[in-house]
Amino acid sequence: MTKTAAHLPPFQRFLDAHRDDVLRFLVASLGRHDADDAFQETFLAALRAYPRLRPASNLRGWVLTIAHRKAIDVHRARARNPVPVAEIHDGAQATAASAATSAPAAAPVASDAGDRGDHWERVRALPTRQREVLTLRFAADLSHAEIATALGCSEQAARRAASDGLKTLRKELRDVPATT
Amino acid sequence: MSLPPPDLEPGASAALAARTTARAADEGLAQVAYVTVDSPVGRLVAVHTSRGLARLAYELENGGLDEILDDVARRLSPAIVEAPARLDGVRRELDEYFDGRRRDFDLPLDWTLSSAGFRRRILQECARIPFGATSTYKAMAIAAGSPTAFRAAGGALGSNPIPIVVPCHRVLSSDGGLGGYTGGLDRKRRLLALEQGIGQDALRAR
């Protein structure tokens, strides 16, 4: 990631190296249904910009920043056209809704069901900045410095938002695994 | 406190990535598309641009897929995706050729990867040698307007970025020897045998 390369890798290799990270981040940030489209939009936008990118760029941080912006677009669209929460997270309806834009073989990409996905639904309900920091930190595994770059804020502000968000979650959800 | 990342279903991101690259190829966002093709002379990597087929590489003779794509990324564009549908025509014509059902390729070619000038003239002359016929390095040099440059003609053919389709295997030494080949002499022999209708069954049986 920090390795200096004289040339950019072929886009396909870059895509294969980061597709899991991008999808994990988008599923955490948007839920499984909207993650599908946002994933495609992210990598298409990346491909458009790719030939002009500096070879030594932090490609992982770069593509997750694009994914973050695509997630913002979806959250803004939702704010303009509110959908009942049950519908957003309902697998059957989500699949039907995405059928128009996706290939026929479109399969659900990741499951929000069960205990592991549950805390991300709570994260999605947090204030914007807290949601952004927590998804970038724990679903995309970016450092606070990288998050600060992606959000255009100070590292300190990113840490504070993460800590505030976790505090709220802890209150709401006593059973979130506490590993640190 | 930490939050475990969401679980992904196996293959989920790969399936989405394939949909994304197919779209990128359809919408012309990917400047370069590639596919790997199995053939009786080993696996080939076919690379296509908006202009046509730019590279057909013997995978093993060229250091493997990564090395071939790195080279294309440096020389053409890093905006490379795997897009099999984009290369359906190439794959179909190669299959027909190896099945003995096709003598000439009707594929648009992108010559960007052969340096303009003498080298490209030699390769374009070579592209005119008909199926089943052979020529010589000397004849290629003469046709390209540099009668004494038969060694350089050999070098130009050795650098052929689109072997098989640009049939440098049909060029032999003036003394009747096989000369050289970008895919190794064994492949040159096999291609010549295929075109002369000799040993076709053996070729298929492999």
PDB file of N, CA and C in Angstrom, chain B residues 100-136:
ATOM      1  N   GLY B 100      -9.471 -26.281 -37.462  1.00  0.00           N
ATOM      2  CA  GLY B 100      -9.316 -26.458 -38.900  1.00  0.00           C
ATOM      3  C   GLY B 100     -10.496 -25.929 -39.695  1.00  0.00           C
ATOM      4  N   ARG B 101     -11.329 -25.088 -39.065  1.00  0.00           N
ATOM      5  CA  ARG B 101     -12.493 -24.555 -39.766  1.00  0.00           C
ATOM      6  C   ARG B 101     -12.292 -23.110 -40.229  1.00  0.00           C
ATOM      7  N   ARG B 102     -11.126 -22.549 -39.968  1.00  0.00           N
ATOM      8  CA  ARG B 102     -10.882 -21.157 -40.371  1.00  0.00           C
ATOM      9  C   ARG B 102      -9.459 -21.014 -40.914  1.00  0.00           C
ATOM     10  N   ARG B 103      -9.351 -20.359 -42.085  1.00  0.00           N
ATOM     11  CA  ARG B 103      -8.033 -20.136 -42.697  1.00  0.00           C
ATOM     12  C   ARG B 103      -7.552 -18.710 -42.495  1.00  0.00           C
ATOM     13  N   ASP B 104      -8.470 -17.758 -42.487  1.00  0.00           N
ATOM     14  CA  ASP B 104      -8.075 -16.351 -42.335  1.00  0.00           C
ATOM     15  C   ASP B 104      -8.811 -15.733 -41.152  1.00  0.00           C
ATOM     16  N   PHE B 105      -8.110 -14.867 -40.448  1.00  0.00           N
ATOM     17  CA  PHE B 105      -8.749 -14.161 -39.330  1.00  0.00           C
ATOM     18  C   PHE B 105      -9.371 -12.858 -39.833  1.00  0.00           C
ATOM     19  N   ASP B 106     -10.588 -12.592 -39.397  1.00  0.00           N
ATOM     20  CA  ASP B 106     -11.267 -11.337 -39.739  1.00  0.00           C
ATOM     21  C   ASP B 106     -11.314 -10.428 -38.521  1.00  0.00           C
ATOM     22  N   LEU B 107     -10.183 -10.235 -37.896  1.00  0.00           N
ATOM     23  CA  LEU B 107     -10.168  -9.449 -36.655  1.00  0.00           C
ATOM     24  C   LEU B 107      -9.484  -8.107 -36.910  1.00  0.00           C
ATOM     25  N   PRO B 108     -10.100  -7.014 -36.453  1.00  0.00           N
ATOM     26  CA  PRO B 108      -9.376  -5.747 -36.516  1.00  0.00           C
ATOM     27  C   PRO B 108      -8.157  -5.813 -35.594  1.00  0.00           C
ATOM     28  N   LEU B 109      -7.032  -5.255 -36.059  1.00  0.00           N
ATOM     29  CA  LEU B 109      -5.798  -5.321 -35.274  1.00  0.00           C
ATOM     30  C   LEU B 109      -5.384  -3.927 -34.814  1.00  0.00           C
ATOM     31  N   ASP B 110      -4.854  -3.860 -33.614  1.00  0.00           N
ATOM     32  CA  ASP B 110      -4.255  -2.629 -33.100  1.00  0.00           C
ATOM     33  C   ASP B 110      -2.738  -2.842 -33.094  1.00  0.00           C
ATOM     34  N   TRP B 111      -2.028  -2.076 -33.918  1.00  0.00           N
ATOM     35  CA  TRP B 111      -0.589  -2.300 -34.099  1.00  0.00           C
ATOM     36  C   TRP B 111       0.253  -1.528 -33.104  1.00  0.00           C
ATOM     37  N   THR B 112      -0.359  -0.868 -32.144  1.00  0.00           N
ATOM     38  CA  THR B 112       0.372   0.040 -31.254  1.00  0.00           C
ATOM     39  C   THR B 112       1.593  -0.609 -30.592  1.00  0.00           C
ATOM     40  N   LEU B 113       1.501  -1.893 -30.287  1.00  0.00           N
ATOM     41  CA  LEU B 113       2.593  -2.534 -29.545  1.00  0.00           C
ATOM     42  C   LEU B 113       3.784  -2.937 -30.422  1.00  0.00           C
ATOM     43  N   SER B 114       3.679  -2.737 -31.731  1.00  0.00           N
ATOM     44  CA  SER B 114       4.881  -2.942 -32.553  1.00  0.00           C
ATOM     45  C   SER B 114       5.364  -1.566 -32.982  1.00  0.00           C
ATOM     46  N   SER B 115       6.662  -1.324 -32.805  1.00  0.00           N
ATOM     47  CA  SER B 115       7.157   0.029 -33.059  1.00  0.00           C
ATOM     48  C   SER B 115       6.989   0.358 -34.543  1.00  0.00           C
ATOM     49  N   ALA B 116       6.527   1.574 -34.792  1.00  0.00           N
ATOM     50  CA  ALA B 116       6.271   2.020 -36.158  1.00  0.00           C
ATOM     51  C   ALA B 116       7.572   2.006 -36.951  1.00  0.00           C
ATOM     52  N   GLY B 117       7.468   1.893 -38.265  1.00  0.00           N
ATOM     53  CA  GLY B 117       8.649   1.871 -39.112  1.00  0.00           C
ATOM     54  C   GLY B 117       8.914   0.464 -39.621  1.00  0.00           C
ATOM     55  N   PHE B 118      10.216   0.145 -39.682  1.00  0.00           N
ATOM     56  CA  PHE B 118      10.622  -1.130 -40.281  1.00  0.00           C
ATOM     57  C   PHE B 118       9.928  -2.338 -39.650  1.00  0.00           C
ATOM     58  N   ARG B 119       9.936  -2.377 -38.307  1.00  0.00           N
ATOM     59  CA  ARG B 119       9.359  -3.543 -37.613  1.00  0.00           C
ATOM     60  C   ARG B 119       7.903  -3.756 -38.003  1.00  0.00           C
ATOM     61  N   ARG B 120       7.165  -2.652 -37.984  1.00  0.00           N
ATOM     62  CA  ARG B 120       5.744  -2.791 -38.283  1.00  0.00           C
ATOM     63  C   ARG B 120       5.540  -3.159 -39.752  1.00  0.00           C
ATOM     64  N   ARG B 121       6.376  -2.613 -40.624  1.00  0.00           N
ATOM     65  CA  ARG B 121       6.243  -2.967 -42.059  1.00  0.00           C
ATOM     66  C   ARG B 121       6.469  -4.466 -42.262  1.00  0.00           C
ATOM     67  N   ILE B 122       7.479  -4.988 -41.583  1.00  0.00           N
ATOM     68  CA  ILE B 122       7.749  -6.425 -41.684  1.00  0.00           C
ATOM     69  C   ILE B 122       6.538  -7.239 -41.214  1.00  0.00           C
ATOM     70  N   LEU B 123       5.982  -6.843 -40.080  1.00  0.00           N
ATOM     71  CA  LEU B 123       4.847  -7.596 -39.528  1.00  0.00           C
ATOM     72  C   LEU B 123       3.631  -7.499 -40.448  1.00  0.00           C
ATOM     73  N   GLN B 124       3.433  -6.334 -41.029  1.00  0.00           N
ATOM     74  CA  GLN B 124       2.282  -6.181 -41.911  1.00  0.00           C
ATOM     75  C   GLN B 124       2.473  -6.976 -43.209  1.00  0.00           C
ATOM     76  N   GLU B 125       3.724  -7.074 -43.669  1.00  0.00           N
ATOM     77  CA  GLU B 125       4.001  -7.958 -44.815  1.00  0.00           C
ATOM     78  C   GLU B 125       3.704  -9.404 -44.444  1.00  0.00           C
ATOM     79  N   CYS B 126       4.154  -9.759 -43.281  1.00  0.00           N
ATOM     80  CA  CYS B 126       3.967 -11.135 -42.797  1.00  0.00           C
ATOM     81  C   CYS B 126       2.482 -11.482 -42.717  1.00  0.00           C
ATOM     82  N   ALA B 127       1.667 -10.497 -42.340  1.00  0.00           N
ATOM     83  CA  ALA B 127       0.223 -10.731 -42.194  1.00  0.00           C
ATOM     84  C   ALA B 127      -0.412 -11.118 -43.529  1.00  0.00           C
ATOM     85  N   ARG B 128       0.313 -10.882 -44.649  1.00  0.00           N
ATOM     86  CA  ARG B 128      -0.262 -11.204 -45.967  1.00  0.00           C
ATOM     87  C   ARG B 128       0.074 -12.617 -46.444  1.00  0.00           C
ATOM     88  N   ILE B 129       0.953 -13.308 -45.724  1.00  0.00           N
ATOM     89  CA  ILE B 129       1.290 -14.681 -46.146  1.00  0.00           C
ATOM     90  C   ILE B 129       0.058 -15.558 -45.924  1.00  0.00           C
ATOM     91  N   PRO B 130      -0.429 -16.181 -47.000  1.00  0.00           N
ATOM     92  CA  PRO B 130      -1.696 -16.933 -46.842  1.00  0.00           C
ATOM     93  C   PRO B 130      -1.543 -18.216 -46.021  1.00  0.00           C
ATOM     94  N   PHE B 131      -2.631 -18.656 -45.493  1.00  0.00           N
ATOM     95  CA  PHE B 131      -2.753 -19.915 -44.760  1.00  0.00           C
ATOM     96  C   PHE B 131      -2.148 -21.050 -45.595  1.00  0.00           C
ATOM     97  N   GLY B 132      -1.347 -21.878 -44.970  1.00  0.00           N
ATOM     98  CA  GLY B 132      -0.791 -23.043 -45.665  1.00  0.00           C
ATOM     99  C   GLY B 132       0.488 -22.752 -46.425  1.00  0.00           C
ATOM    100  N   ALA B 133       0.808 -21.464 -46.667  1.00  0.00           N
ATOM    101  CA  ALA B 133       2.042 -21.106 -47.396  1.00  0.00           C
ATOM    102  C   ALA B 133       3.121 -20.719 -46.393  1.00  0.00           C
ATOM    103  N   THR B 134       4.361 -20.634 -46.880  1.00  0.00           N
ATOM    104  CA  THR B 134       5.439 -20.125 -46.033  1.00  0.00           C
ATOM    105  C   THR B 134       6.247 -19.104 -46.838  1.00  0.00           C
ATOM    106  N   SER B 135       7.043 -18.317 -46.142  1.00  0.00           N
ATOM    107  CA  SER B 135       7.943 -17.375 -46.796  1.00  0.00           C
ATOM    108  C   SER B 135       9.280 -17.423 -46.062  1.00  0.00           C
ATOM    109  N   THR B 136      10.169 -16.494 -46.371  1.00  0.00           N
ATOM    110  CA  THR B 136      11.491 -16.486 -45.721  1.00  0.00           C
ATOM    111  C   THR B 136      11.771 -15.100 -45.140  1.00  0.00           C
TER     112      THR B 136
END
